[in-house]
Amino acid sequence: MAFFESVSKVDFEGPKSKNPLAFKFYNPTEVIGSKTMEEWLRFSVAYWHTFTYEGVDPFGHENMIRPWSHLKGMDLAKARVEAAFEFFEKLNVPFFCFHDVDIAPEGDTLRETNKNLDIIVSMIEEYMKTSKTKLLWNTANMFSNPRFVHGAATSCNANVFAYAAGKVKKGLEIAKRLGAENYVFWGGREGYESLLNTDMGLEQDNLARFFHMAVDYAKEIGYDGQFLIEPKPKEPTNHQYDFDVATGLAFLQKYDLQEHFKFNIEANHATLASHTFEHELRVARINGMLGSVDANQGDPLLGWDTDEFPTNLYSTTLAMYEIIKNGGLGKGGLNFDAKVRRGSFELDDLFKAHIAGMDSFAVGLKVAHQLIEDKVLDHFIEDRYRSYTEGIGKEIMEGRANLKTLEQYALDLPEIKNESGRVEELRAIINQYILTAF
Ligand code: XUL
Ligand code: CO
C-alpha cells in the first residue's frame, strides 16, 4: 500500500524549477571538490518528527493528517515502517535515525518492550536489504516515560539506572544488527531541576559509569559504530550536564571517555546555550570531536527548542564551512531533527519541509566550498595573525619566551598599533558568495 500517493520520486530540477516537490539546489550526484553532494551531506530523516509526531504541543491536540493515524499498537508501528521506507525512497535520502520508542510500542515490562522491538527491527532489517537508506544512528528514549522523571543514568533511583542500562544494551544490539553507523546519547533528563535536592557529584559519576558500561558492551558484542553525545543546555531540565560541547568535552576528559565519543551537534541546542551553531561545530572540530549534526533551526523570538527545518542560508553556509574544514562528517551525517510547523499539517508538507532543508544545506555546501577554494577567510586570518610568524611572536609560539623575556621586550616598546578586524567587510563578502553561487 502507498501512503504518499500524491508524491512520486523527488528529483533535482534546478534553481529555476517551480515544482514544490523537486530539489532546486540539491543534486546528489553533483561533485563538489572531492565528493558528491550526497557524500558530503549524508542527509537523514528523523523517524520521530516525521512518522510519530502528530502535532501535539503544550496547548493543542493532535492535528496532523496522516494515513496511519487510525491504527494502534503494533499495527501502527508496522504501518509507520512501511510509510518510512516509501518516504525514504521517494526523497532519495541515504540515512534515517530513531529512538527505540519511535519504532515500537512499549510493553508493561522491558521484556515485553524488547519483544515488540524484535518484531519491528526484523521488519526494518528486511526493508534495509533492498533499500539504499541506512541507519545513521539509533538511541534509547530515556526521558518520555514517567519512570525517567528524575533522569536515567543520573536518577536518584538505582532501579531506574538499571532499567536505562537494559534499554541501552538492547539499543546497542539493534545498532549492531541494523549496521547503525553511530549510537547517540541525548541526556534529556540527565541534569537537575534544583540543587536543593541534587547530589551533583554522584549523578555525574554515575553518568560516566553508565557510558563506560556502554563502551564495554559495544566492545563485547563487536559493535564498532561511533558513540555520540548530543549536548543541550536545558529543556526539559533546568540544567543538563552536557550543556554544550566545551562542557561535554571536559566531562569526557575527566572520566577517560574522550577516545570513545564524539559530539552530535544540534543547531537549536547551540542557540539555546547562547552559542551560534557554527561556534559549537568549531569547538568540536578543533578538538577532533565533530561526529554528526542534528540539522534544524530555532526561532529567535521563542526561547525554546522549536526544531524547525533549516532554511537560513547564512547559517547553513557557516555550518558547512566547519564541516568541509573537518574533511566531512566521517560516519556522521546531517539528520533533520526537525518537525513541520503545527500549521503545516498536510502530508505533502513532510516532503516540502525536507526539500527545503536539503536545498538549504546544498546551497551552504556550495557557497562554503567556494569560500574555502578561494581562501577568502583563510587568507584574511593568516594575515591577521602574521605577528606570530616572526620576531617576538615566533618566540612565543615556539615556547622560547617567558614573563621575564617578554617584560624586557615590552618595557620600552613605543605605541602598539592594531589593525581593523574588518568583520563587516567579511560579512559582505559572504553575502556576495551566497548571492552568486548559483
Ligand atoms: C531533543 C533532541 C533529541 C535527540 C535524540 O532536543 O534533540 O531528539 O536528538 O534523543
Ligand atoms: Co537532536
Short mmCIF file of C-alpha atoms and ligand atoms in Angstrom, two decimals:
data_model
loop_
_atom_site.label_atom_id
_atom_site.label_comp_id
_atom_site.label_asym_id
_atom_site.label_seq_id
_atom_site.Cartn_x
_atom_site.Cartn_y
_atom_site.Cartn_z
CA MET A 1 0.00 0.00 0.00
CA ALA A 2 1.22 3.53 -0.80
CA PHE A 3 0.90 6.17 1.92
CA PHE A 4 2.23 9.09 -0.11
CA GLU A 5 0.16 8.61 -3.24
CA SER A 6 0.36 12.18 -4.47
CA VAL A 7 4.16 12.21 -4.47
CA SER A 8 6.40 10.36 -6.89
CA LYS A 9 10.18 10.44 -6.72
CA VAL A 10 11.62 13.84 -5.77
CA ASP A 11 14.15 14.76 -8.45
CA PHE A 12 16.62 17.57 -8.97
CA GLU A 13 15.13 20.11 -11.39
CA GLY A 14 17.49 23.06 -10.88
CA PRO A 15 17.19 26.58 -9.42
CA LYS A 16 14.54 27.73 -11.89
CA SER A 17 12.06 24.90 -11.18
CA LYS A 18 8.66 25.92 -9.83
CA ASN A 19 7.79 22.37 -8.77
CA PRO A 20 7.38 22.35 -4.97
CA LEU A 21 8.17 18.64 -4.94
CA ALA A 22 11.55 18.91 -6.68
CA PHE A 23 15.04 19.82 -5.49
CA LYS A 24 16.25 23.19 -6.75
CA PHE A 25 19.81 23.04 -5.40
CA TYR A 26 20.40 19.55 -4.00
CA ASN A 27 21.75 17.48 -6.84
CA PRO A 28 23.00 14.30 -5.16
CA THR A 29 25.40 13.31 -7.94
CA GLU A 30 26.95 16.76 -8.44
CA VAL A 31 30.62 16.73 -7.49
CA ILE A 32 31.80 19.48 -5.14
CA GLY A 33 35.56 19.25 -4.69
CA SER A 34 36.43 15.72 -3.67
CA LYS A 35 32.95 14.27 -3.13
CA THR A 36 29.39 14.28 -4.43
CA MET A 37 26.74 16.34 -2.69
CA GLU A 38 25.21 13.13 -1.38
CA GLU A 39 28.53 12.08 0.15
CA TRP A 40 29.21 15.43 1.78
CA LEU A 41 25.73 15.97 3.18
CA ARG A 42 24.72 12.45 4.25
CA PHE A 43 21.12 13.51 4.90
CA SER A 44 18.99 11.61 7.38
CA VAL A 45 15.28 11.58 8.20
CA ALA A 46 14.35 11.62 11.91
CA TYR A 47 11.73 8.92 12.47
CA TRP A 48 10.15 10.67 15.47
CA HIS A 49 9.39 14.02 13.86
CA THR A 50 8.33 12.58 10.52
CA PHE A 51 6.38 9.44 11.38
CA THR A 52 5.34 9.74 15.02
CA TYR A 53 4.78 13.48 15.56
CA GLU A 54 1.04 14.09 15.43
CA GLY A 55 1.06 17.84 16.12
CA VAL A 56 0.65 17.83 19.91
CA ASP A 57 2.00 20.94 21.63
CA PRO A 58 1.57 22.16 25.22
CA PHE A 59 -1.65 23.90 24.17
CA GLY A 60 -3.13 21.69 21.49
CA HIS A 61 -4.11 18.17 20.47
CA GLU A 62 -3.03 16.05 17.51
CA ASN A 63 -3.82 17.73 14.20
CA MET A 64 -1.56 16.15 11.55
CA ILE A 65 -3.29 14.43 8.65
CA ARG A 66 -1.51 11.08 8.50
CA PRO A 67 -2.86 7.97 6.73
CA TRP A 68 -1.66 5.76 9.60
CA SER A 69 -3.25 7.72 12.47
CA HIS A 70 -6.31 5.44 12.83
CA LEU A 71 -4.11 2.43 13.69
CA LYS A 72 -2.95 1.38 17.16
CA GLY A 73 -0.16 -0.61 18.81
CA MET A 74 1.86 -2.95 16.66
CA ASP A 75 -0.34 -2.32 13.59
CA LEU A 76 0.53 1.36 13.83
CA ALA A 77 4.22 0.56 14.29
CA LYS A 78 4.23 -1.67 11.21
CA ALA A 79 2.39 0.88 9.08
CA ARG A 80 4.93 3.50 10.07
CA VAL A 81 7.79 1.28 8.90
CA GLU A 82 6.08 0.85 5.53
CA ALA A 83 5.44 4.59 5.29
CA ALA A 84 9.01 5.35 6.32
CA PHE A 85 10.67 3.27 3.62
CA GLU A 86 8.30 4.64 0.98
CA PHE A 87 9.21 8.16 2.16
CA PHE A 88 12.97 7.43 2.17
CA GLU A 89 12.84 6.06 -1.36
CA LYS A 90 10.77 8.91 -2.77
CA LEU A 91 13.00 11.51 -1.11
CA ASN A 92 16.12 9.54 -2.15
CA VAL A 93 17.65 10.01 1.29
CA PRO A 94 20.64 7.89 2.34
CA PHE A 95 20.01 7.66 6.12
CA PHE A 96 17.45 7.62 8.92
CA CYS A 97 17.54 7.74 12.74
CA PHE A 98 15.23 6.56 15.50
CA HIS A 99 14.67 6.18 19.24
CA ASP A 100 13.56 2.75 20.43
CA VAL A 101 10.09 4.04 21.39
CA ASP A 102 9.59 5.62 17.95
CA ILE A 103 9.57 2.28 16.16
CA ALA A 104 7.69 0.00 18.58
CA PRO A 105 5.18 0.45 21.41
CA GLU A 106 6.37 -0.03 24.98
CA GLY A 107 5.04 -3.06 26.84
CA ASP A 108 4.37 -3.37 30.57
CA THR A 109 7.86 -4.68 31.17
CA LEU A 110 11.22 -4.24 29.48
CA ARG A 111 10.94 -7.87 28.35
CA GLU A 112 7.67 -7.12 26.53
CA THR A 113 9.04 -3.93 25.01
CA ASN A 114 12.05 -5.86 23.73
CA LYS A 115 9.75 -8.43 22.11
CA ASN A 116 7.92 -5.65 20.27
CA LEU A 117 11.23 -4.16 19.23
CA ASP A 118 12.44 -7.50 17.88
CA ILE A 119 9.41 -7.79 15.60
CA ILE A 120 9.78 -4.27 14.20
CA VAL A 121 13.56 -4.48 13.91
CA SER A 122 13.15 -7.66 11.83
CA MET A 123 10.77 -5.78 9.57
CA ILE A 124 13.18 -2.85 9.23
CA GLU A 125 16.01 -5.27 8.56
CA GLU A 126 14.00 -6.82 5.72
CA TYR A 127 13.36 -3.40 4.14
CA MET A 128 17.02 -2.45 4.52
CA LYS A 129 18.06 -5.44 2.41
CA THR A 130 16.73 -3.71 -0.70
CA SER A 131 16.61 -0.05 0.33
CA LYS A 132 19.56 2.28 -0.16
CA THR A 133 18.68 4.00 3.12
CA LYS A 134 20.95 3.08 6.01
CA LEU A 135 20.76 3.71 9.72
CA LEU A 136 22.77 6.80 10.70
CA TRP A 137 22.07 6.25 14.38
CA ASN A 138 19.65 4.89 16.88
CA THR A 139 19.21 5.80 20.53
CA ALA A 140 17.16 4.93 23.59
CA ASN A 141 14.44 7.31 24.70
CA MET A 142 15.16 7.70 28.41
CA PHE A 143 13.07 10.81 29.01
CA SER A 144 9.40 10.36 27.98
CA ASN A 145 8.22 7.56 30.26
CA PRO A 146 7.30 8.73 33.81
CA ARG A 147 9.91 6.34 35.28
CA PHE A 148 12.56 8.78 34.00
CA VAL A 149 11.11 11.74 35.89
CA HIS A 150 14.37 12.23 37.83
CA GLY A 151 16.68 11.22 34.98
CA ALA A 152 18.01 7.88 33.71
CA ALA A 153 21.72 7.29 34.43
CA THR A 154 21.57 10.31 36.75
CA SER A 155 18.36 9.30 38.51
CA CYS A 156 18.37 9.16 42.32
CA ASN A 157 16.71 5.75 41.92
CA ALA A 158 19.03 2.80 41.19
CA ASN A 159 16.17 0.79 39.66
CA VAL A 160 15.85 3.48 37.02
CA PHE A 161 19.61 3.33 36.36
CA ALA A 162 19.27 -0.44 35.86
CA TYR A 163 16.26 -0.08 33.57
CA ALA A 164 18.05 2.53 31.47
CA ALA A 165 21.10 0.25 31.22
CA GLY A 166 18.83 -2.52 29.93
CA LYS A 167 17.45 -0.20 27.28
CA VAL A 168 20.91 0.82 26.11
CA LYS A 169 22.03 -2.82 25.99
CA LYS A 170 19.13 -3.56 23.66
CA GLY A 171 19.82 -0.38 21.69
CA LEU A 172 23.40 -1.46 21.04
CA GLU A 173 22.25 -4.89 19.93
CA ILE A 174 19.84 -3.23 17.49
CA ALA A 175 22.60 -0.88 16.32
CA LYS A 176 24.82 -3.86 15.54
CA ARG A 177 22.04 -5.78 13.84
CA LEU A 178 20.98 -2.87 11.60
CA GLY A 179 24.52 -1.61 10.99
CA ALA A 180 23.99 1.78 12.66
CA GLU A 181 26.97 4.00 11.88
CA ASN A 182 26.63 5.75 15.26
CA TYR A 183 24.90 5.34 18.61
CA VAL A 184 23.61 8.55 20.23
CA PHE A 185 23.11 9.66 23.82
CA TRP A 186 20.96 12.71 24.30
CA GLY A 187 20.65 13.23 28.04
CA GLY A 188 17.14 14.65 28.04
CA ARG A 189 16.71 14.40 31.79
CA GLU A 190 20.35 13.91 32.76
CA GLY A 191 20.57 17.13 34.70
CA TYR A 192 18.71 18.73 37.55
CA GLU A 193 15.71 20.82 38.39
CA SER A 194 17.06 22.17 41.68
CA LEU A 195 20.35 21.90 43.55
CA LEU A 196 18.37 21.69 46.79
CA ASN A 197 17.65 18.00 46.23
CA THR A 198 20.60 17.04 44.00
CA ASP A 199 23.89 15.23 44.61
CA MET A 200 25.62 16.59 41.52
CA GLY A 201 28.87 14.72 42.11
CA LEU A 202 27.14 11.35 42.45
CA GLU A 203 24.96 11.98 39.40
CA GLN A 204 27.88 12.86 37.16
CA ASP A 205 29.97 9.92 38.40
CA ASN A 206 27.03 7.64 37.63
CA LEU A 207 26.61 9.11 34.15
CA ALA A 208 30.27 8.31 33.49
CA ARG A 209 29.83 4.76 34.87
CA PHE A 210 26.89 4.32 32.53
CA PHE A 211 28.88 5.46 29.48
CA HIS A 212 31.76 3.13 30.39
CA MET A 213 29.29 0.23 30.59
CA ALA A 214 28.03 1.11 27.09
CA VAL A 215 31.58 1.27 25.71
CA ASP A 216 32.40 -2.09 27.31
CA TYR A 217 29.27 -3.78 26.00
CA ALA A 218 29.78 -2.46 22.46
CA LYS A 219 33.26 -3.98 22.56
CA GLU A 220 31.90 -7.27 23.91
CA ILE A 221 29.37 -7.68 21.08
CA GLY A 222 31.69 -6.30 18.38
CA TYR A 223 29.65 -3.17 17.64
CA ASP A 224 32.05 -0.67 16.11
CA GLY A 225 29.79 2.34 15.49
CA GLN A 226 30.81 5.76 16.75
CA PHE A 227 29.39 6.82 20.13
CA LEU A 228 27.97 10.35 20.11
CA ILE A 229 26.89 12.71 22.86
CA GLU A 230 24.35 15.35 21.90
CA PRO A 231 24.82 18.44 24.08
CA LYS A 232 21.87 20.59 25.16
CA PRO A 233 21.92 23.16 27.93
CA LYS A 234 18.38 22.76 29.29
CA GLU A 235 14.82 21.73 28.47
CA PRO A 236 13.29 19.69 29.94
CA THR A 237 15.76 20.09 32.85
CA ASN A 238 16.89 23.47 34.20
CA HIS A 239 20.45 22.41 33.63
CA GLN A 240 21.59 19.48 31.52
CA TYR A 241 25.04 18.06 32.35
CA ASP A 242 26.21 18.08 28.73
CA PHE A 243 25.38 21.79 28.47
CA ASP A 244 27.45 22.45 25.36
CA VAL A 245 30.46 20.95 23.54
CA ALA A 246 33.01 22.55 25.88
CA THR A 247 31.22 21.23 28.98
CA GLY A 248 30.74 17.81 27.40
CA LEU A 249 34.40 17.65 26.46
CA ALA A 250 35.55 18.46 29.99
CA PHE A 251 33.26 15.70 31.27
CA LEU A 252 34.62 13.15 28.79
CA GLN A 253 38.20 14.11 29.62
CA LYS A 254 37.65 13.91 33.37
CA TYR A 255 36.19 10.41 33.12
CA ASP A 256 38.60 8.97 30.48
CA LEU A 257 35.89 8.70 27.87
CA GLN A 258 37.22 11.10 25.24
CA GLU A 259 38.62 8.48 22.88
CA HIS A 260 35.27 6.66 22.70
CA PHE A 261 32.97 9.58 21.96
CA LYS A 262 32.37 12.43 19.55
CA PHE A 263 29.60 15.03 19.52
CA ASN A 264 26.30 15.16 17.69
CA ILE A 265 25.72 18.88 17.39
CA GLU A 266 22.24 20.29 17.07
CA ALA A 267 21.74 23.84 15.81
CA ASN A 268 18.80 24.64 18.08
CA HIS A 269 20.65 23.25 21.12
CA ALA A 270 23.60 25.52 20.31
CA THR A 271 21.38 28.60 20.24
CA LEU A 272 19.63 27.53 23.46
CA ALA A 273 23.11 27.55 25.03
CA SER A 274 23.57 31.12 23.73
CA HIS A 275 26.07 29.96 21.13
CA THR A 276 25.84 30.05 17.37
CA PHE A 277 25.55 26.72 15.55
CA GLU A 278 28.95 27.34 13.95
CA HIS A 279 30.51 28.01 17.36
CA GLU A 280 29.58 24.53 18.59
CA LEU A 281 30.80 22.96 15.34
CA ARG A 282 34.08 24.90 15.60
CA VAL A 283 34.73 23.87 19.22
CA ALA A 284 34.12 20.23 18.29
CA ARG A 285 36.19 20.46 15.10
CA ILE A 286 39.33 22.00 16.60
CA ASN A 287 39.27 19.28 19.27
CA GLY A 288 38.80 16.43 16.78
CA MET A 289 35.35 15.72 18.21
CA LEU A 290 32.92 16.63 15.42
CA GLY A 291 30.86 13.49 14.88
CA SER A 292 27.46 14.30 13.44
CA VAL A 293 24.85 17.03 13.18
CA ASP A 294 21.18 17.38 14.07
CA ALA A 295 20.22 19.86 11.37
CA ASN A 296 17.47 22.25 12.36
CA GLN A 297 16.99 25.83 13.47
CA GLY A 298 15.34 27.65 16.34
CA ASP A 299 13.13 30.69 16.28
CA PRO A 300 14.97 33.78 17.56
CA LEU A 301 11.70 35.10 19.03
CA LEU A 302 10.98 31.94 21.02
CA GLY A 303 13.26 30.75 23.79
CA TRP A 304 12.76 27.01 23.39
CA ASP A 305 13.70 24.12 21.13
CA THR A 306 11.36 24.66 18.18
CA ASP A 307 13.16 22.16 15.90
CA GLU A 308 12.35 23.96 12.65
CA PHE A 309 13.59 22.71 9.32
CA PRO A 310 16.75 24.66 8.49
CA THR A 311 16.24 27.34 5.84
CA ASN A 312 18.67 30.06 6.93
CA LEU A 313 21.34 30.09 4.21
CA TYR A 314 23.77 32.14 6.24
CA SER A 315 23.69 29.50 8.96
CA THR A 316 23.89 26.51 6.60
CA THR A 317 26.87 28.17 4.87
CA LEU A 318 28.80 28.70 8.09
CA ALA A 319 27.91 25.19 9.26
CA MET A 320 29.11 23.63 6.01
CA TYR A 321 32.26 25.73 6.28
CA GLU A 322 33.11 23.89 9.51
CA ILE A 323 32.10 20.53 8.08
CA ILE A 324 34.25 20.91 4.96
CA LYS A 325 37.16 22.12 7.08
CA ASN A 326 36.65 18.95 9.12
CA GLY A 327 37.08 16.91 5.94
CA GLY A 328 33.39 15.91 6.11
CA LEU A 329 31.44 14.15 8.82
CA GLY A 330 33.02 10.71 8.60
CA LYS A 331 30.42 8.25 9.94
CA GLY A 332 28.12 11.14 10.84
CA GLY A 333 25.54 12.93 8.76
CA LEU A 334 23.02 15.75 8.68
CA ASN A 335 20.00 14.41 10.48
CA PHE A 336 16.87 16.53 10.22
CA ASP A 337 15.93 16.64 13.88
CA ALA A 338 13.19 18.96 12.67
CA LYS A 339 9.43 18.95 12.58
CA VAL A 340 6.92 20.64 10.33
CA ARG A 341 5.13 23.58 11.97
CA ARG A 342 1.80 22.67 13.53
CA GLY A 343 0.09 24.70 10.82
CA SER A 344 1.77 22.56 8.14
CA PHE A 345 -0.40 19.55 8.79
CA GLU A 346 -0.86 18.15 5.29
CA LEU A 347 1.01 15.02 4.28
CA ASP A 348 2.95 16.65 1.45
CA ASP A 349 4.38 19.19 3.91
CA LEU A 350 6.67 16.40 5.14
CA PHE A 351 8.32 16.26 1.71
CA LYS A 352 8.34 20.01 1.22
CA ALA A 353 9.99 20.56 4.59
CA HIS A 354 12.75 18.05 3.86
CA ILE A 355 13.26 19.51 0.39
CA ALA A 356 13.62 22.99 1.95
CA GLY A 357 16.21 21.69 4.41
CA MET A 358 18.15 19.66 1.85
CA ASP A 359 18.25 22.54 -0.64
CA SER A 360 19.38 24.94 2.10
CA PHE A 361 22.31 22.73 3.06
CA ALA A 362 23.17 22.13 -0.61
CA VAL A 363 23.45 25.92 -1.04
CA GLY A 364 25.54 26.10 2.14
CA LEU A 365 27.84 23.36 0.84
CA LYS A 366 28.40 25.08 -2.48
CA VAL A 367 29.00 28.52 -1.00
CA ALA A 368 31.28 27.24 1.76
CA HIS A 369 33.27 25.18 -0.72
CA GLN A 370 33.83 28.24 -2.89
CA LEU A 371 34.83 30.35 0.12
CA ILE A 372 37.39 27.70 1.05
CA GLU A 373 38.62 27.25 -2.53
CA ASP A 374 39.20 31.00 -2.81
CA LYS A 375 40.77 31.04 0.66
CA VAL A 376 38.72 34.14 1.46
CA LEU A 377 38.75 33.71 5.24
CA ASP A 378 41.99 31.70 5.34
CA HIS A 379 43.98 34.50 3.72
CA PHE A 380 42.42 37.07 5.98
CA ILE A 381 43.06 35.06 9.14
CA GLU A 382 46.59 34.15 8.12
CA ASP A 383 47.38 37.81 7.64
CA ARG A 384 45.64 38.79 10.88
CA TYR A 385 47.92 36.56 12.96
CA ARG A 386 51.12 37.21 11.00
CA SER A 387 52.82 38.79 14.05
CA TYR A 388 53.29 35.25 15.39
CA THR A 389 55.36 34.15 12.40
CA GLU A 390 58.40 36.29 13.22
CA GLY A 391 60.23 38.10 16.00
CA ILE A 392 58.70 38.01 19.47
CA GLY A 393 55.54 36.26 18.22
CA LYS A 394 57.60 33.39 16.86
CA GLU A 395 59.43 33.14 20.20
CA ILE A 396 56.06 32.85 22.00
CA MET A 397 54.80 30.23 19.57
CA GLU A 398 57.97 28.17 19.88
CA GLY A 399 57.95 28.26 23.68
CA ARG A 400 61.14 30.30 23.89
CA ALA A 401 59.55 33.22 25.76
CA ASN A 402 58.76 33.73 29.44
CA LEU A 403 57.47 36.57 31.58
CA LYS A 404 60.99 37.95 32.09
CA THR A 405 61.97 38.00 28.40
CA LEU A 406 58.59 39.41 27.45
CA GLU A 407 58.85 42.15 30.05
CA GLN A 408 62.28 43.07 28.68
CA TYR A 409 60.80 43.24 25.19
CA ALA A 410 57.74 45.26 26.28
CA LEU A 411 59.33 47.76 28.68
CA ASP A 412 60.40 50.30 26.05
CA LEU A 413 58.00 49.41 23.26
CA PRO A 414 56.70 52.50 21.56
CA GLU A 415 52.91 52.83 21.00
CA ILE A 416 51.43 49.48 19.86
CA LYS A 417 49.48 49.64 16.60
CA ASN A 418 46.47 47.39 15.94
CA GLU A 419 44.61 46.79 12.67
CA SER A 420 40.91 46.59 11.90
CA GLY A 421 39.18 43.22 12.25
CA ARG A 422 37.08 44.14 9.17
CA VAL A 423 34.14 41.98 10.18
CA GLU A 424 31.59 43.99 8.16
CA GLU A 425 33.73 43.59 5.05
CA LEU A 426 33.86 39.83 5.61
CA ARG A 427 30.11 39.60 6.13
CA ALA A 428 29.54 41.49 2.90
CA ILE A 429 31.83 39.06 1.07
CA ILE A 430 29.86 36.11 2.42
CA ASN A 431 26.63 37.74 1.18
CA GLN A 432 28.24 38.17 -2.21
CA TYR A 433 29.24 34.49 -2.34
CA ILE A 434 25.74 33.37 -1.31
CA LEU A 435 24.10 35.53 -3.93
CA THR A 436 26.38 34.50 -6.77
CA ALA A 437 26.83 30.78 -6.08
CA PHE A 438 24.13 29.61 -8.50
C1 XUL B 1 15.87 16.70 21.80
C2 XUL B 1 16.68 16.05 20.76
C3 XUL B 1 16.53 14.59 20.62
C4 XUL B 1 17.79 13.87 20.28
C5 XUL B 1 17.68 12.38 20.30
O1 XUL B 1 16.07 18.05 21.94
O2 XUL B 1 17.40 16.70 20.04
O3 XUL B 1 15.56 14.34 19.67
O4 XUL B 1 18.25 14.25 19.01
O5 XUL B 1 17.21 11.90 21.50
CO CO B 2 18.56 16.22 18.40
#
